[in-house]
């Protein structure tokens, strides 16, 4: 099979599995968007994934996002790819990244929130963002601790360049399916609690970005609206996937 056919079959399989997970959870299949994570591949393959229908692509490193954005934008017939920044964003990379992205998943400190807002205002943008919340307690992970979320939001809702759309989270490294499900349930509850706490101050507070190749079924069962899927989409394309 050519790489394009492998990608097409992967995309169809993952899309069908996401629809099935929605059905099992009693949710509409349009309620969940797949963000294809292209960090494992170069710009040509990222573009090829978009060609088979995965038009939302996510990168976890700003330089890789810039590089792929530029490469794909220069293709004559490239389809309209929408980029998501899903990893930690260093403050000195904010300015260049903001104009390229549809959604920032990974707001993980007040310092970053202030920088993003300042740069957004300077550029005349309103940045759609999620708050990266660390529910697993993994020290190696970025994110705002669950207990810090409310004080964080009290400050962040004051920032004029931000439009806060919800939460992003990852389950514990090496955790099992029950652990993942429990952690995703906690994220869902946090979103609801913050909705009750802040009400009309958070008018766009609807998204939950959670679930990767190994745990998106659990995430969808707990209300994910965005799943960030990498490895499953690159099976048969990468030696390691
Ligand atoms: C790599 C990555 C993913 C995708 O992980 P897979 O297990 O390959 O599906 C999702 N989210 C973030 C933040 C990542 O860095």
mmCIF file of C-alpha atoms and ligand atoms in Angstrom:
data_model
loop_
_atom_site.group_PDB
_atom_site.id
_atom_site.type_symbol
_atom_site.label_atom_id
_atom_site.label_comp_id
_atom_site.label_asym_id
_atom_site.label_seq_id
_atom_site.Cartn_x
_atom_site.Cartn_y
_atom_site.Cartn_z
ATOM 1 C CA UNK A 1 0.000 0.000 0.000
ATOM 2 C CA UNK A 2 1.127 3.515 -0.613
ATOM 3 C CA UNK A 3 1.526 5.803 2.356
ATOM 4 C CA UNK A 4 -1.557 7.761 1.322
ATOM 5 C CA UNK A 5 -3.688 4.627 1.409
ATOM 6 C CA UNK A 6 -2.294 3.656 4.812
ATOM 7 C CA UNK A 7 -3.102 7.130 6.126
ATOM 8 C CA UNK A 8 -6.565 7.021 4.625
ATOM 9 C CA UNK A 9 -7.297 3.696 6.263
ATOM 10 C CA UNK A 10 -5.885 4.883 9.618
ATOM 11 C CA UNK A 11 -7.991 8.041 9.464
ATOM 12 C CA UNK A 12 -11.132 6.061 8.640
ATOM 13 C CA UNK A 13 -10.432 3.543 11.408
ATOM 14 C CA UNK A 14 -9.774 6.200 14.070
ATOM 15 C CA UNK A 15 -12.801 8.241 12.940
ATOM 16 C CA UNK A 16 -15.004 5.141 13.166
ATOM 17 C CA UNK A 17 -13.638 4.299 16.621
ATOM 18 C CA UNK A 18 -14.297 7.826 17.839
ATOM 19 C CA UNK A 19 -17.869 7.631 16.472
ATOM 20 C CA UNK A 20 -18.358 4.280 18.184
ATOM 21 C CA UNK A 21 -17.054 5.659 21.498
ATOM 22 C CA UNK A 22 -19.548 8.539 21.122
ATOM 23 C CA UNK A 23 -22.382 6.105 20.449
ATOM 24 C CA UNK A 24 -21.480 4.037 23.521
ATOM 25 C CA UNK A 25 -21.440 7.217 25.610
ATOM 26 C CA UNK A 26 -24.802 8.315 24.207
ATOM 27 C CA UNK A 27 -23.191 11.342 22.581
ATOM 28 C CA UNK A 28 -23.505 12.806 19.095
ATOM 29 C CA UNK A 29 -20.445 11.894 17.004
ATOM 30 C CA UNK A 30 -20.121 15.538 15.938
ATOM 31 C CA UNK A 31 -19.556 16.452 19.583
ATOM 32 C CA UNK A 32 -15.947 15.247 19.396
ATOM 33 C CA UNK A 33 -13.270 16.670 17.121
ATOM 34 C CA UNK A 34 -10.104 14.741 16.309
ATOM 35 C CA UNK A 35 -6.881 16.739 16.404
ATOM 36 C CA UNK A 36 -4.269 14.734 14.504
ATOM 37 C CA UNK A 37 -0.927 15.051 16.258
ATOM 38 C CA UNK A 38 1.762 15.483 13.615
ATOM 39 C CA UNK A 39 4.795 15.804 15.917
ATOM 40 C CA UNK A 40 6.150 12.393 14.832
ATOM 41 C CA UNK A 41 6.449 13.285 11.158
ATOM 42 C CA UNK A 42 7.725 15.931 8.778
ATOM 43 C CA UNK A 43 5.620 18.479 6.904
ATOM 44 C CA UNK A 44 5.010 16.253 3.857
ATOM 45 C CA UNK A 45 3.302 13.568 5.924
ATOM 46 C CA UNK A 46 1.416 16.123 7.992
ATOM 47 C CA UNK A 47 0.083 17.473 4.717
ATOM 48 C CA UNK A 48 -0.766 13.952 3.538
ATOM 49 C CA UNK A 49 -2.836 13.365 6.676
ATOM 50 C CA UNK A 50 -4.758 16.562 5.984
ATOM 51 C CA UNK A 51 -5.336 15.383 2.408
ATOM 52 C CA UNK A 52 -7.174 12.286 3.666
ATOM 53 C CA UNK A 53 -9.455 14.447 5.791
ATOM 54 C CA UNK A 54 -7.766 15.266 9.099
ATOM 55 C CA UNK A 55 -7.767 19.038 8.808
ATOM 56 C CA UNK A 56 -7.054 19.886 12.448
ATOM 57 C CA UNK A 57 -3.406 19.224 13.249
ATOM 58 C CA UNK A 58 -1.627 19.575 16.594
ATOM 59 C CA UNK A 59 2.012 20.169 17.464
ATOM 60 C CA UNK A 60 3.612 20.186 20.907
ATOM 61 C CA UNK A 61 6.688 22.274 20.006
ATOM 62 C CA UNK A 62 6.359 25.793 18.669
ATOM 63 C CA UNK A 63 9.287 25.558 16.236
ATOM 64 C CA UNK A 64 7.827 22.434 14.636
ATOM 65 C CA UNK A 65 4.475 24.140 14.344
ATOM 66 C CA UNK A 66 6.044 27.167 12.615
ATOM 67 C CA UNK A 67 7.991 24.956 10.238
ATOM 68 C CA UNK A 68 4.986 22.845 9.254
ATOM 69 C CA UNK A 69 2.694 25.837 9.051
ATOM 70 C CA UNK A 70 5.034 27.519 6.585
ATOM 71 C CA UNK A 71 5.639 24.409 4.529
ATOM 72 C CA UNK A 72 1.973 23.486 4.209
ATOM 73 C CA UNK A 73 0.853 27.068 3.561
ATOM 74 C CA UNK A 74 3.266 27.188 0.609
ATOM 75 C CA UNK A 75 1.693 24.152 -1.092
ATOM 76 C CA UNK A 76 -0.343 25.167 -4.098
ATOM 77 C CA UNK A 77 -3.341 22.901 -3.514
ATOM 78 C CA UNK A 78 -3.050 22.407 0.206
ATOM 79 C CA UNK A 79 -6.318 21.989 2.012
ATOM 80 C CA UNK A 80 -7.186 24.425 4.763
ATOM 81 C CA UNK A 81 -5.271 23.037 7.708
ATOM 82 C CA UNK A 82 -6.104 24.425 11.118
ATOM 83 C CA UNK A 83 -3.267 24.274 13.660
ATOM 84 C CA UNK A 84 -3.534 23.562 17.380
ATOM 85 C CA UNK A 85 -0.725 24.218 19.842
ATOM 86 C CA UNK A 86 -0.932 21.344 22.335
ATOM 87 C CA UNK A 87 2.380 21.521 24.216
ATOM 88 C CA UNK A 88 4.124 23.917 26.537
ATOM 89 C CA UNK A 89 4.633 27.333 24.951
ATOM 90 C CA UNK A 90 7.696 29.300 26.042
ATOM 91 C CA UNK A 91 6.990 32.970 26.541
ATOM 92 C CA UNK A 92 9.559 34.088 23.984
ATOM 93 C CA UNK A 93 7.741 31.995 21.332
ATOM 94 C CA UNK A 94 4.272 33.389 21.979
ATOM 95 C CA UNK A 95 4.342 36.275 19.540
ATOM 96 C CA UNK A 96 5.240 34.197 16.523
ATOM 97 C CA UNK A 97 2.863 31.355 17.411
ATOM 98 C CA UNK A 98 -0.379 33.203 18.142
ATOM 99 C CA UNK A 99 -1.263 34.302 14.598
ATOM 100 C CA UNK A 100 -0.840 30.729 13.289
ATOM 101 C CA UNK A 101 -3.170 28.817 15.587
ATOM 102 C CA UNK A 102 -6.855 28.125 15.970
ATOM 103 C CA UNK A 103 -6.595 27.042 19.616
ATOM 104 C CA UNK A 104 -3.944 27.033 22.334
ATOM 105 C CA UNK A 105 -4.534 23.940 24.496
ATOM 106 C CA UNK A 106 -1.740 24.500 26.941
ATOM 107 C CA UNK A 107 -2.031 27.635 29.030
ATOM 108 C CA UNK A 108 -0.151 26.435 32.103
ATOM 109 C CA UNK A 109 0.861 29.463 34.198
ATOM 110 C CA UNK A 110 -0.281 32.969 34.994
ATOM 111 C CA UNK A 111 2.964 34.377 33.591
ATOM 112 C CA UNK A 112 2.266 32.708 30.260
ATOM 113 C CA UNK A 113 -1.379 33.846 30.374
ATOM 114 C CA UNK A 114 -0.255 37.471 30.833
ATOM 115 C CA UNK A 115 2.265 37.246 27.997
ATOM 116 C CA UNK A 116 -0.271 35.648 25.656
ATOM 117 C CA UNK A 117 -2.834 38.312 26.480
ATOM 118 C CA UNK A 118 -0.349 41.178 26.033
ATOM 119 C CA UNK A 119 0.871 39.864 22.673
ATOM 120 C CA UNK A 120 -2.698 39.197 21.535
ATOM 121 C CA UNK A 121 -3.772 42.729 22.370
ATOM 122 C CA UNK A 122 -0.700 44.157 20.610
ATOM 123 C CA UNK A 123 -1.491 42.109 17.494
ATOM 124 C CA UNK A 124 -5.209 42.839 17.576
ATOM 125 C CA UNK A 125 -6.088 39.189 18.227
ATOM 126 C CA UNK A 126 -8.315 37.384 20.650
ATOM 127 C CA UNK A 127 -6.660 34.074 21.516
ATOM 128 C CA UNK A 128 -8.871 31.048 22.020
ATOM 129 C CA UNK A 129 -7.303 28.981 24.756
ATOM 130 C CA UNK A 130 -7.781 26.067 27.114
ATOM 131 C CA UNK A 131 -6.202 25.757 30.541
ATOM 132 C CA UNK A 132 -3.820 22.834 30.997
ATOM 133 C CA UNK A 133 -4.808 21.230 34.268
ATOM 134 C CA UNK A 134 -2.632 18.624 35.989
ATOM 135 C CA UNK A 135 -4.938 16.087 37.623
ATOM 136 C CA UNK A 136 -2.494 13.195 37.684
ATOM 137 C CA UNK A 137 -0.037 14.935 39.993
ATOM 138 C CA UNK A 138 2.856 13.761 37.783
ATOM 139 C CA UNK A 139 5.751 16.058 38.625
ATOM 140 C CA UNK A 140 7.069 15.816 35.090
ATOM 141 C CA UNK A 141 3.864 17.264 33.644
ATOM 142 C CA UNK A 142 3.065 20.891 33.151
ATOM 143 C CA UNK A 143 -0.309 22.282 34.099
ATOM 144 C CA UNK A 144 -2.185 24.064 36.836
ATOM 145 C CA UNK A 145 -2.956 21.935 39.900
ATOM 146 C CA UNK A 146 -6.680 21.278 40.401
ATOM 147 C CA UNK A 147 -6.615 23.233 43.676
ATOM 148 C CA UNK A 148 -5.037 26.236 41.910
ATOM 149 C CA UNK A 149 -7.534 26.387 39.059
ATOM 150 C CA UNK A 150 -10.025 28.737 40.696
ATOM 151 C CA UNK A 151 -7.443 31.360 41.766
ATOM 152 C CA UNK A 152 -5.829 31.028 38.332
ATOM 153 C CA UNK A 153 -9.138 31.719 36.575
ATOM 154 C CA UNK A 154 -9.914 34.686 38.834
ATOM 155 C CA UNK A 155 -6.845 36.338 37.315
ATOM 156 C CA UNK A 156 -7.076 34.940 33.784
ATOM 157 C CA UNK A 157 -10.643 36.115 33.145
ATOM 158 C CA UNK A 158 -9.419 39.691 33.644
ATOM 159 C CA UNK A 159 -6.964 39.402 30.742
ATOM 160 C CA UNK A 160 -8.408 41.095 27.648
ATOM 161 C CA UNK A 161 -6.522 39.094 24.989
ATOM 162 C CA UNK A 162 -7.773 35.684 26.099
ATOM 163 C CA UNK A 163 -10.954 33.812 25.302
ATOM 164 C CA UNK A 164 -11.113 30.885 27.727
ATOM 165 C CA UNK A 165 -12.753 27.819 26.204
ATOM 166 C CA UNK A 166 -12.222 25.046 28.743
ATOM 167 C CA UNK A 167 -9.675 22.557 30.011
ATOM 168 C CA UNK A 168 -6.976 20.292 28.643
ATOM 169 C CA UNK A 169 -5.557 17.321 30.530
ATOM 170 C CA UNK A 170 -3.537 14.138 30.282
ATOM 171 C CA UNK A 171 -3.989 10.978 32.295
ATOM 172 C CA UNK A 172 -1.177 9.501 34.417
ATOM 173 C CA UNK A 173 1.789 8.065 32.601
ATOM 174 C CA UNK A 174 1.538 4.291 32.779
ATOM 175 C CA UNK A 175 -1.902 4.419 34.406
ATOM 176 C CA UNK A 176 -4.562 1.818 33.535
ATOM 177 C CA UNK A 177 -7.931 2.397 31.935
ATOM 178 C CA UNK A 178 -9.783 2.839 35.260
ATOM 179 C CA UNK A 179 -7.269 5.419 36.439
ATOM 180 C CA UNK A 180 -7.564 7.344 33.167
ATOM 181 C CA UNK A 181 -11.350 7.292 33.373
ATOM 182 C CA UNK A 182 -11.282 8.540 36.968
ATOM 183 C CA UNK A 183 -8.871 11.345 36.076
ATOM 184 C CA UNK A 184 -10.954 12.410 33.064
ATOM 185 C CA UNK A 185 -14.078 12.409 35.247
ATOM 186 C CA UNK A 186 -12.260 14.761 37.595
ATOM 187 C CA UNK A 187 -11.478 17.110 34.699
ATOM 188 C CA UNK A 188 -15.135 17.070 33.612
ATOM 189 C CA UNK A 189 -16.194 17.925 37.176
ATOM 190 C CA UNK A 190 -13.633 20.720 37.387
ATOM 191 C CA UNK A 191 -15.015 22.245 34.219
ATOM 192 C CA UNK A 192 -18.546 22.092 35.654
ATOM 193 C CA UNK A 193 -17.473 23.540 39.014
ATOM 194 C CA UNK A 194 -15.715 26.456 37.334
ATOM 195 C CA UNK A 195 -18.792 27.004 35.188
ATOM 196 C CA UNK A 196 -20.908 27.285 38.338
ATOM 197 C CA UNK A 197 -18.349 29.457 40.075
ATOM 198 C CA UNK A 198 -17.766 31.955 37.251
ATOM 199 C CA UNK A 199 -21.024 31.727 35.280
ATOM 200 C CA UNK A 200 -21.330 34.472 32.661
ATOM 201 C CA UNK A 201 -17.690 35.484 33.193
ATOM 202 C CA UNK A 202 -16.776 32.341 31.237
ATOM 203 C CA UNK A 203 -19.174 32.527 28.279
ATOM 204 C CA UNK A 204 -17.243 30.095 26.032
ATOM 205 C CA UNK A 205 -16.382 27.493 28.658
ATOM 206 C CA UNK A 206 -17.435 24.369 26.742
ATOM 207 C CA UNK A 207 -14.362 22.384 25.657
ATOM 208 C CA UNK A 208 -12.545 19.426 27.181
ATOM 209 C CA UNK A 209 -9.344 18.422 25.370
ATOM 210 C CA UNK A 210 -8.498 15.003 26.727
ATOM 211 C CA UNK A 211 -7.682 11.566 25.353
ATOM 212 C CA UNK A 212 -4.754 10.367 23.233
ATOM 213 C CA UNK A 213 -4.236 7.146 21.233
ATOM 214 C CA UNK A 214 -4.206 4.980 24.361
ATOM 215 C CA UNK A 215 -7.160 6.446 26.235
ATOM 216 C CA UNK A 216 -9.513 8.369 23.977
ATOM 217 C CA UNK A 217 -12.383 5.938 24.558
ATOM 218 C CA UNK A 218 -12.245 6.694 28.296
ATOM 219 C CA UNK A 219 -11.961 10.424 27.590
ATOM 220 C CA UNK A 220 -14.993 10.425 25.281
ATOM 221 C CA UNK A 221 -17.000 8.513 27.895
ATOM 222 C CA UNK A 222 -16.204 11.365 30.296
ATOM 223 C CA UNK A 223 -17.130 14.172 27.924
ATOM 224 C CA UNK A 224 -14.042 15.015 25.833
ATOM 225 C CA UNK A 225 -14.856 17.410 22.979
ATOM 226 C CA UNK A 226 -11.350 17.326 21.476
ATOM 227 C CA UNK A 227 -9.161 14.209 21.333
ATOM 228 C CA UNK A 228 -5.471 14.582 20.460
ATOM 229 C CA UNK A 229 -4.451 11.504 18.511
ATOM 230 C CA UNK A 230 -0.973 10.798 17.209
ATOM 231 C CA UNK A 231 0.417 7.239 17.124
ATOM 232 C CA UNK A 232 -2.825 5.536 16.000
ATOM 233 C CA UNK A 233 -2.890 7.724 12.909
ATOM 234 C CA UNK A 234 0.709 6.932 11.995
ATOM 235 C CA UNK A 235 0.512 3.138 12.316
ATOM 236 C CA UNK A 236 2.257 1.478 9.418
ATOM 237 C CA UNK A 237 3.884 4.780 8.470
ATOM 238 C CA UNK A 238 6.442 5.039 11.242
ATOM 239 C CA UNK A 239 8.710 2.178 12.191
ATOM 240 C CA UNK A 240 7.912 2.697 15.872
ATOM 241 C CA UNK A 241 4.143 3.225 15.660
HETATM 242 C C1 LIG B 1 2.135 13.432 21.554
HETATM 243 C C2 LIG B 1 0.953 14.059 22.194
HETATM 244 C C3 LIG B 1 -0.336 13.535 21.974
HETATM 245 C C4 LIG B 1 -0.603 12.315 21.106
HETATM 246 O O1 LIG B 1 -0.185 11.148 21.748
HETATM 247 P P1 LIG B 1 -0.379 9.703 21.066
HETATM 248 O O2 LIG B 1 -0.255 8.786 22.222
HETATM 249 O O3 LIG B 1 0.701 9.554 20.078
HETATM 250 O O4 LIG B 1 -1.733 9.660 20.465
HETATM 251 C C5 LIG B 1 -1.400 14.179 22.579
HETATM 252 N N1 LIG B 1 -1.218 15.280 23.359
HETATM 253 C C6 LIG B 1 -0.014 15.805 23.582
HETATM 254 C C7 LIG B 1 0.103 17.014 24.443
HETATM 255 C C8 LIG B 1 1.119 15.215 23.016
HETATM 256 O O5 LIG B 1 2.334 15.752 23.252
#
